[in-house]
N, CA, C and O atoms as a Tinker XYZ file with bonds, in Angstrom:
   360  protein
     1  N    -82.879000   66.175000   -0.957000    73     2
     2  CA   -81.890000   67.160000   -0.603000    64     1     3
     3  C    -81.014000   67.477000   -1.807000    63     2     4     5
     4  O    -80.868000   66.653000   -2.710000    81     3
     5  N    -80.424000   68.689000   -1.816000    73     3     6
     6  CA   -79.653000   69.123000   -2.965000    64     5     7
     7  C    -78.210000   69.413000   -2.569000    63     6     8     9
     8  O    -77.716000   70.517000   -2.798000    81     7
     9  N    -77.525000   68.424000   -1.971000    73     7    10
    10  CA   -76.159000   68.660000   -1.504000    64     9    11
    11  C    -75.201000   68.982000   -2.642000    63    10    12    13
    12  O    -74.185000   69.638000   -2.410000    81    11
    13  N    -75.485000   68.550000   -3.844000    73    11    14
    14  CA   -74.602000   68.831000   -4.959000    64    13    15
    15  C    -74.886000   70.171000   -5.623000    63    14    16    17
    16  O    -74.136000   70.587000   -6.507000    81    15
    17  N    -75.927000   70.840000   -5.227000    73    15    18
    18  CA   -76.320000   72.107000   -5.843000    64    17    19
    19  C    -75.261000   73.171000   -5.553000    63    18    20    21
    20  O    -74.796000   73.288000   -4.419000    81    19
    21  N    -74.880000   73.944000   -6.566000    73    19    22
    22  CA   -73.829000   74.958000   -6.393000    64    21    23
    23  C    -74.098000   75.947000   -5.266000    63    22    24    25
    24  O    -73.164000   76.336000   -4.566000    81    23
    25  N    -75.350000   76.366000   -5.070000    73    23    26
    26  CA   -75.648000   77.331000   -4.010000    64    25    27
    27  C    -75.412000   76.735000   -2.626000    63    26    28    29
    28  O    -74.983000   77.439000   -1.712000    81    27
    29  N    -75.691000   75.436000   -2.469000    73    27    30
    30  CA   -75.461000   74.771000   -1.180000    64    29    31
    31  C    -73.960000   74.694000   -0.916000    63    30    32    33
    32  O    -73.514000   74.955000    0.201000    81    31
    33  N    -73.182000   74.339000   -1.934000    73    31    34
    34  CA   -71.723000   74.266000   -1.781000    64    33    35
    35  C    -71.143000   75.649000   -1.494000    63    34    36    37
    36  O    -70.263000   75.790000   -0.646000    81    35
    37  N    -71.632000   76.662000   -2.196000    73    35    38
    38  CA   -71.156000   78.027000   -1.996000    64    37    39
    39  C    -71.478000   78.516000   -0.592000    63    38    40    41
    40  O    -70.635000   79.127000    0.065000    81    39
    41  N    -72.694000   78.248000   -0.131000    73    39    42
    42  CA   -73.088000   78.648000    1.225000    64    41    43
    43  C    -72.224000   77.962000    2.276000    63    42    44    45
    44  O    -71.797000   78.591000    3.244000    81    43
    45  N    -71.967000   76.667000    2.083000    73    43    46
    46  CA   -71.119000   75.935000    3.029000    64    45    47
    47  C    -69.698000   76.487000    3.025000    63    46    48    49
    48  O    -69.071000   76.604000    4.078000    81    47
    49  N    -69.191000   76.826000    1.843000    73    47    50
    50  CA   -67.837000   77.382000    1.740000    64    49    51
    51  C    -67.760000   78.737000    2.433000    63    50    52    53
    52  O    -66.792000   79.012000    3.143000    81    51
    53  N    -68.758000   79.582000    2.242000    73    51    54
    54  CA   -68.759000   80.897000    2.889000    64    53    55
    55  C    -68.861000   80.760000    4.407000    63    54    56    57
    56  O    -68.227000   81.523000    5.135000    81    55
    57  N    -69.636000   79.815000    4.887000    73    55    58
    58  CA   -69.738000   79.576000    6.331000    64    57    59
    59  C    -68.378000   79.133000    6.877000    63    58    60    61
    60  O    -67.945000   79.603000    7.929000    81    59
    61  N    -67.709000   78.229000    6.161000    73    59    62
    62  CA   -66.385000   77.757000    6.570000    64    61    63
    63  C    -65.392000   78.916000    6.607000    63    62    64    65
    64  O    -64.612000   79.042000    7.551000    81    63
    65  N    -65.423000   79.755000    5.586000    73    63    66
    66  CA   -64.509000   80.893000    5.530000    64    65    67
    67  C    -64.760000   81.884000    6.671000    63    66    68    69
    68  O    -63.814000   82.452000    7.215000    81    67
    69  N    -66.016000   82.091000    7.032000    73    67    70
    70  CA   -66.325000   82.961000    8.164000    64    69    71
    71  C    -65.722000   82.404000    9.453000    63    70    72    73
    72  O    -65.169000   83.154000   10.258000    81    71
    73  N    -65.828000   81.096000    9.647000    73    71    74
    74  CA   -65.273000   80.470000   10.848000    64    73    75
    75  C    -63.754000   80.584000   10.862000    63    74    76    77
    76  O    -63.160000   80.893000   11.895000    81    75
    77  N    -63.120000   80.333000    9.707000    73    75    78
    78  CA   -61.666000   80.448000    9.627000    64    77    79
    79  C    -61.217000   81.889000    9.836000    63    78    80    81
    80  O    -60.212000   82.139000   10.502000    81    79
    81  N    -61.955000   82.831000    9.271000    73    79    82
    82  CA   -61.616000   84.247000    9.424000    64    81    83
    83  C    -61.786000   84.695000   10.874000    63    82    84    85
    84  O    -61.003000   85.508000   11.365000    81    83
    85  N    -62.785000   84.180000   11.551000    73    83    86
    86  CA   -63.000000   84.533000   12.958000    64    85    87
    87  C    -61.752000   84.196000   13.770000    63    86    88    89
    88  O    -61.329000   84.971000   14.628000    81    87
    89  N    -61.168000   83.026000   13.488000    73    87    90
    90  CA   -59.948000   82.622000   14.192000    64    89    91
    91  C    -58.763000   83.487000   13.762000    63    90    92    93
    92  O    -57.987000   83.926000   14.611000    81    91
    93  N    -58.609000   83.739000   12.460000    73    91    94
    94  CA   -57.485000   84.550000   11.973000    64    93    95
    95  C    -57.540000   85.980000   12.496000    63    94    96    97
    96  O    -56.511000   86.556000   12.849000    81    95
    97  N    -58.729000   86.547000   12.545000    73    95    98
    98  CA   -58.891000   87.910000   13.034000    64    97    99
    99  C    -58.851000   87.976000   14.560000    63    98   100   101
   100  O    -58.806000   89.065000   15.132000    81    99
   101  N    -58.869000   86.814000   15.225000    73    99   102
   102  CA   -58.969000   86.742000   16.685000    64   101   103
   103  C    -60.191000   87.539000   17.150000    63   102   104   105
   104  O    -60.133000   88.305000   18.112000    81   103
   105  N    -61.300000   87.329000   16.429000    73   103   106
   106  CA   -62.530000   88.062000   16.703000    64   105   107
   107  C    -63.144000   87.589000   18.016000    63   106   108   109
   108  O    -63.088000   86.407000   18.357000    81   107
   109  N    -63.728000   88.533000   18.742000    73   107   110
   110  CA   -64.452000   88.139000   19.951000    64   109   111
   111  C    -65.912000   87.896000   19.593000    63   110   112   113
   112  O    -66.316000   88.124000   18.453000    81   111
   113  N    -66.701000   87.440000   20.549000    73   111   114
   114  CA   -68.079000   87.062000   20.240000    64   113   115
   115  C    -68.964000   88.240000   19.857000    63   114   116   117
   116  O    -70.020000   88.045000   19.254000    81   115
   117  N    -68.555000   89.459000   20.195000    73   115   118
   118  CA   -69.334000   90.641000   19.819000    64   117   119
   119  C    -69.000000   91.151000   18.410000    63   118   120   121
   120  O    -69.745000   91.955000   17.849000    81   119
   121  N    -67.888000   90.688000   17.842000    73   119   122
   122  CA   -67.493000   91.097000   16.493000    64   121   123
   123  C    -68.317000   90.345000   15.454000    63   122   124   125
   124  O    -68.783000   89.231000   15.695000    81   123
   125  N    -68.483000   90.966000   14.315000    73   123   126
   126  CA   -69.215000   90.347000   13.214000    64   125   127
   127  C    -68.226000   90.039000   12.096000    63   126   128   129
   128  O    -67.446000   90.901000   11.693000    81   127
   129  N    -68.263000   88.807000   11.598000    73   127   130
   130  CA   -67.448000   88.416000   10.461000    64   129   131
   131  C    -68.401000   88.155000    9.302000    63   130   132   133
   132  O    -69.368000   87.405000    9.436000    81   131
   133  N    -68.119000   88.782000    8.165000    73   131   134
   134  CA   -68.960000   88.671000    6.978000    64   133   135
   135  C    -68.112000   88.115000    5.842000    63   134   136   137
   136  O    -66.968000   88.528000    5.652000    81   135
   137  N    -68.679000   87.176000    5.088000    73   135   138
   138  CA   -67.996000   86.636000    3.904000    64   137   139
   139  C    -68.984000   86.654000    2.740000    63   138   140   141
   140  O    -70.121000   86.200000    2.866000    81   139
   141  N    -68.532000   87.185000    1.609000    73   139   142
   142  CA   -69.368000   87.255000    0.410000    64   141   143
   143  C    -68.555000   86.875000   -0.811000    63   142   144   145
   144  O    -67.353000   87.127000   -0.884000    81   143
   145  N    -69.235000   86.265000   -1.766000    73   143   146
   146  CA   -68.622000   85.964000   -3.059000    64   145   147
   147  C    -69.215000   86.934000   -4.073000    63   146   148   149
   148  O    -70.433000   87.037000   -4.217000    81   147
   149  N    -68.334000   87.640000   -4.770000    73   147   150
   150  CA   -68.761000   88.604000   -5.775000    64   149   151
   151  C    -68.369000   88.098000   -7.153000    63   150   152   153
   152  O    -67.340000   87.443000   -7.318000    81   151
   153  N    -69.191000   88.404000   -8.131000    73   151   154
   154  CA   -68.882000   88.063000   -9.524000    64   153   155
   155  C    -68.651000   89.350000  -10.297000    63   154   156   157
   156  O    -69.265000   90.381000  -10.024000    81   155
   157  N    -67.745000   89.263000  -11.274000    73   155   158
   158  CA   -67.444000   90.436000  -12.084000    64   157   159
   159  C    -67.348000   90.026000  -13.547000    63   158   160   161
   160  O    -66.731000   89.013000  -13.876000    81   159
   161  N    -67.948000   90.798000  -14.402000    73   159   162
   162  CA   -67.866000   90.533000  -15.836000    64   161   163
   163  C    -67.128000   91.642000  -16.578000    63   162   164   165
   164  O    -67.097000   91.659000  -17.809000    81   163
   165  N    -66.538000   92.561000  -15.831000    73   163   166
   166  CA   -65.765000   93.652000  -16.422000    64   165   167
   167  C    -64.456000   93.110000  -16.999000    63   166   168   169
   168  O    -63.890000   92.172000  -16.438000    81   167
   169  N    -63.962000   93.674000  -18.100000    73   167   170
   170  CA   -62.674000   93.241000  -18.638000    64   169   171
   171  C    -61.551000   93.460000  -17.626000    63   170   172   173
   172  O    -61.476000   94.513000  -16.992000    81   171
   173  N    -60.688000   92.468000  -17.480000    73   171   174
   174  CA   -59.562000   92.564000  -16.566000    64   173   175
   175  C    -59.894000   92.272000  -15.115000    63   174   176   177
   176  O    -59.000000   92.236000  -14.269000    81   175
   177  N    -61.140000   92.066000  -14.823000    73   175   178
   178  CA   -61.593000   91.780000  -13.461000    64   177   179
   179  C    -61.645000   90.262000  -13.279000    63   178   180   181
   180  O    -62.125000   89.562000  -14.171000    81   179
   181  N    -61.159000   89.729000  -12.136000    73   179   182
   182  CA   -61.273000   88.291000  -11.931000    64   181   183
   183  C    -62.748000   87.889000  -11.919000    63   182   184   185
   184  O    -63.583000   88.653000  -11.436000    81   183
   185  N    -63.087000   86.711000  -12.439000    73   183   186
   186  CA   -64.501000   86.330000  -12.516000    64   185   187
   187  C    -65.166000   86.204000  -11.139000    63   186   188   189
   188  O    -66.359000   86.468000  -10.992000    81   187
   189  N    -64.386000   85.799000  -10.139000    73   187   190
   190  CA   -64.914000   85.681000   -8.777000    64   189   191
   191  C    -63.954000   86.340000   -7.797000    63   190   192   193
   192  O    -62.742000   86.387000   -8.010000    81   191
   193  N    -64.534000   86.844000   -6.722000    73   191   194
   194  CA   -63.736000   87.417000   -5.644000    64   193   195
   195  C    -64.488000   87.164000   -4.345000    63   194   196   197
   196  O    -65.690000   87.413000   -4.251000    81   195
   197  N    -63.772000   86.671000   -3.354000    73   195   198
   198  CA   -64.356000   86.499000   -2.033000    64   197   199
   199  C    -63.847000   87.640000   -1.160000    63   198   200   201
   200  O    -62.647000   87.910000   -1.109000    81   199
   201  N    -64.766000   88.299000   -0.483000    73   199   202
   202  CA   -64.439000   89.386000    0.433000    64   201   203
   203  C    -64.851000   88.939000    1.831000    63   202   204   205
   204  O    -65.998000   88.560000    2.067000    81   203
   205  N    -63.893000   88.990000    2.750000    73   203   206
   206  CA   -64.157000   88.634000    4.146000    64   205   207
   207  C    -63.827000   89.864000    4.987000    63   206   208   209
   208  O    -62.751000   90.448000    4.859000    81   207
   209  N    -64.758000   90.245000    5.839000    73   207   210
   210  CA   -64.571000   91.452000    6.650000    64   209   211
   211  C    -64.876000   91.183000    8.111000    63   210   212   213
   212  O    -65.738000   90.373000    8.451000    81   211
   213  N    -64.146000   91.884000    8.962000    73   211   214
   214  CA   -64.408000   91.885000   10.400000    64   213   215
   215  C    -64.938000   93.257000   10.760000    63   214   216   217
   216  O    -64.303000   94.273000   10.477000    81   215
   217  N    -66.102000   93.284000   11.385000    73   215   218
   218  CA   -66.724000   94.526000   11.822000    64   217   219
   219  C    -66.777000   94.507000   13.338000    63   218   220   221
   220  O    -67.370000   93.614000   13.943000    81   219
   221  N    -66.152000   95.501000   13.938000    73   219   222
   222  CA   -66.052000   95.569000   15.386000    64   221   223
   223  C    -66.469000   96.948000   15.861000    63   222   224   225
   224  O    -66.215000   97.947000   15.188000    81   223
   225  N    -67.107000   97.003000   17.019000    73   223   226
   226  CA   -67.498000   98.289000   17.593000    64   225   227
   227  C    -66.309000   98.988000   18.235000    63   226   228   229
   228  O    -66.365000  100.185000   18.520000    81   227
   229  N    -65.225000   98.237000   18.466000    73   227   230
   230  CA   -64.093000   98.810000   19.199000    64   229   231
   231  C    -62.835000   99.009000   18.355000    63   230   232   233
   232  O    -61.816000   99.478000   18.864000    81   231
   233  N    -62.897000   98.656000   17.064000    73   231   234
   234  CA   -61.715000   98.781000   16.204000    64   233   235
   235  C    -62.165000   99.063000   14.772000    63   234   236   237
   236  O    -63.317000   98.812000   14.421000    81   235
   237  N    -61.255000   99.586000   13.945000    73   235   238
   238  CA   -61.614000   99.810000   12.538000    64   237   239
   239  C    -61.947000   98.491000   11.840000    63   238   240   241
   240  O    -61.434000   97.434000   12.208000    81   239
   241  N    -62.800000   98.568000   10.843000    73   239   242
   242  CA   -63.145000   97.384000   10.046000    64   241   243
   243  C    -61.896000   96.870000    9.335000    63   242   244   245
   244  O    -61.032000   97.647000    8.929000    81   243
   245  N    -61.817000   95.557000    9.193000    73   243   246
   246  CA   -60.709000   94.903000    8.501000    64   245   247
   247  C    -61.321000   94.070000    7.378000    63   246   248   249
   248  O    -62.342000   93.411000    7.572000    81   247
   249  N    -60.686000   94.104000    6.198000    73   247   250
   250  CA   -61.227000   93.389000    5.043000    64   249   251
   251  C    -60.107000   92.749000    4.251000    63   250   252   253
   252  O    -59.061000   93.361000    4.032000    81   251
   253  N    -60.328000   91.502000    3.816000    73   251   254
   254  CA   -59.391000   90.836000    2.913000    64   253   255
   255  C    -60.156000   90.345000    1.696000    63   254   256   257
   256  O    -61.366000   90.121000    1.745000    81   255
   257  N    -59.416000   90.182000    0.594000    73   255   258
   258  CA   -60.002000   89.716000   -0.668000    64   257   259
   259  C    -59.168000   88.578000   -1.223000    63   258   260   261
   260  O    -57.939000   88.593000   -1.150000    81   259
   261  N    -59.858000   87.586000   -1.780000    73   259   262
   262  CA   -59.193000   86.471000   -2.456000    64   261   263
   263  C    -59.873000   86.326000   -3.811000    63   262   264   265
   264  O    -61.095000   86.198000   -3.884000    81   263
   265  N    -59.089000   86.347000   -4.878000    73   263   266
   266  CA   -59.643000   86.285000   -6.232000    64   265   267
   267  C    -59.865000   84.851000   -6.680000    63   266   268   269
   268  O    -59.166000   84.337000   -7.552000    81   267
   269  N    -60.854000   84.217000   -6.063000    73   267   270
   270  CA   -61.284000   82.853000   -6.385000    64   269   271
   271  C    -62.760000   82.743000   -6.018000    63   270   272   273
   272  O    -63.307000   83.576000   -5.297000    81   271
   273  N    -63.388000   81.685000   -6.539000    73   271   274
   274  CA   -64.743000   81.360000   -6.095000    64   273   275
   275  C    -64.664000   80.843000   -4.659000    63   274   276   277
   276  O    -63.652000   80.263000   -4.266000    81   275
   277  N    -65.708000   81.046000   -3.887000    73   275   278
   278  CA   -65.710000   80.661000   -2.471000    64   277   279
   279  C    -65.363000   79.188000   -2.282000    63   278   280   281
   280  O    -64.622000   78.845000   -1.361000    81   279
   281  N    -65.884000   78.316000   -3.135000    73   279   282
   282  CA   -65.620000   76.878000   -2.973000    64   281   283
   283  C    -64.164000   76.528000   -3.219000    63   282   284   285
   284  O    -63.714000   75.454000   -2.819000    81   283
   285  N    -63.415000   77.417000   -3.873000    73   283   286
   286  CA   -62.007000   77.167000   -4.178000    64   285   287
   287  C    -61.046000   77.827000   -3.199000    63   286   288   289
   288  O    -59.846000   77.556000   -3.248000    81   287
   289  N    -61.538000   78.683000   -2.316000    73   287   290
   290  CA   -60.679000   79.375000   -1.366000    64   289   291
   291  C    -60.316000   78.417000   -0.235000    63   290   292   293
   292  O    -61.184000   77.803000    0.385000    81   291
   293  N    -59.025000   78.306000    0.014000    73   291   294
   294  CA   -58.540000   77.438000    1.088000    64   293   295
   295  C    -58.218000   78.278000    2.324000    63   294   296   297
   296  O    -58.159000   79.506000    2.268000    81   295
   297  N    -58.014000   77.588000    3.424000    73   295   298
   298  CA   -57.594000   78.276000    4.647000    64   297   299
   299  C    -56.259000   78.980000    4.410000    63   298   300   301
   300  O    -56.026000   80.064000    4.943000    81   299
   301  N    -55.388000   78.371000    3.616000    73   299   302
   302  CA   -54.091000   78.980000    3.316000    64   301   303
   303  C    -54.262000   80.258000    2.492000    63   302   304   305
   304  O    -53.559000   81.240000    2.728000    81   303
   305  N    -55.189000   80.258000    1.528000    73   303   306
   306  CA   -55.481000   81.482000    0.758000    64   305   307
   307  C    -55.906000   82.604000    1.692000    63   306   308   309
   308  O    -55.447000   83.740000    1.571000    81   307
   309  N    -56.782000   82.269000    2.618000    73   307   310
   310  CA   -57.272000   83.259000    3.562000    64   309   311
   311  C    -56.140000   83.746000    4.461000    63   310   312   313
   312  O    -56.040000   84.940000    4.743000    81   311
   313  N    -55.300000   82.840000    4.906000    73   311   314
   314  CA   -54.153000   83.183000    5.760000    64   313   315
   315  C    -53.207000   84.138000    5.024000    63   314   316   317
   316  O    -52.751000   85.126000    5.599000    81   315
   317  N    -52.910000   83.842000    3.741000    73   315   318
   318  CA   -52.026000   84.718000    2.958000    64   317   319
   319  C    -52.619000   86.119000    2.819000    63   318   320   321
   320  O    -51.906000   87.115000    2.945000    81   319
   321  N    -53.916000   86.193000    2.559000    73   319   322
   322  CA   -54.575000   87.490000    2.431000    64   321   323
   323  C    -54.528000   88.236000    3.765000    63   322   324   325
   324  O    -54.291000   89.444000    3.799000    81   323
   325  N    -54.750000   87.523000    4.841000    73   323   326
   326  CA   -54.697000   88.125000    6.173000    64   325   327
   327  C    -53.285000   88.592000    6.496000    63   326   328   329
   328  O    -53.101000   89.690000    7.022000    81   327
   329  N    -52.282000   87.766000    6.185000    73   327   330
   330  CA   -50.891000   88.119000    6.465000    64   329   331
   331  C    -50.427000   89.334000    5.671000    63   330   332   333
   332  O    -49.500000   90.030000    6.085000    81   331
   333  N    -51.069000   89.593000    4.530000    73   331   334
   334  CA   -50.688000   90.735000    3.700000    64   333   335
   335  C    -51.236000   92.057000    4.241000    63   334   336   337
   336  O    -50.856000   93.126000    3.764000    81   335
   337  N    -52.122000   91.989000    5.232000    73   335   338
   338  CA   -52.646000   93.224000    5.823000    64   337   339
   339  C    -51.553000   93.970000    6.579000    63   338   340   341
   340  O    -50.695000   93.347000    7.205000    81   339
   341  N    -51.579000   95.276000    6.524000    73   339   342
   342  CA   -50.644000   96.033000    7.368000    64   341   343
   343  C    -50.933000   95.726000    8.850000    63   342   344   345
   344  O    -52.093000   95.653000    9.257000    81   343
   345  N    -49.900000   95.552000    9.628000    73   343   346
   346  CA   -50.033000   95.291000   11.064000    64   345   347
   347  C    -50.680000   93.954000   11.402000    63   346   348   349
   348  O    -51.180000   93.784000   12.514000    81   347
   349  N    -50.683000   92.989000   10.461000    73   347   350
   350  CA   -51.259000   91.669000   10.766000    64   349   351
   351  C    -50.370000   90.966000   11.783000    63   350   352   353
   352  O    -49.144000   91.065000   11.733000    81   351
   353  N    -50.995000   90.271000   12.683000    73   351   354
   354  CA   -50.270000   89.509000   13.688000    64   353   355
   355  C    -49.983000   88.106000   13.140000    63   354   356   357
   356  O    -50.811000   87.562000   12.409000    81   355
   357  N    -48.833000   87.506000   13.475000    73   355   358
   358  CA   -48.529000   86.147000   12.998000    64   357   359
   359  C    -49.439000   85.119000   13.598000    63   358   360
   360  O    -49.313000   83.932000   13.298000    81   359
């Protein structure tokens, strides 16, 4: 098994973030929560960015971004990004 492999850690982190985002967004079982880690090599661009989105058939899509690698994003980072959304609920 390759538990120390970066892709395994990244996948586990993204799965964790999806679960945390589901709770923060108060998503129902029909909603889709997506989490992705993006890399950027452009000047002035953070090297990593995690994008978490809620896709719902009954409401506009909601998206938050955290400028860290997925393995470094904490529940608090996600909460701060969520709280910064317009009309976010406490």
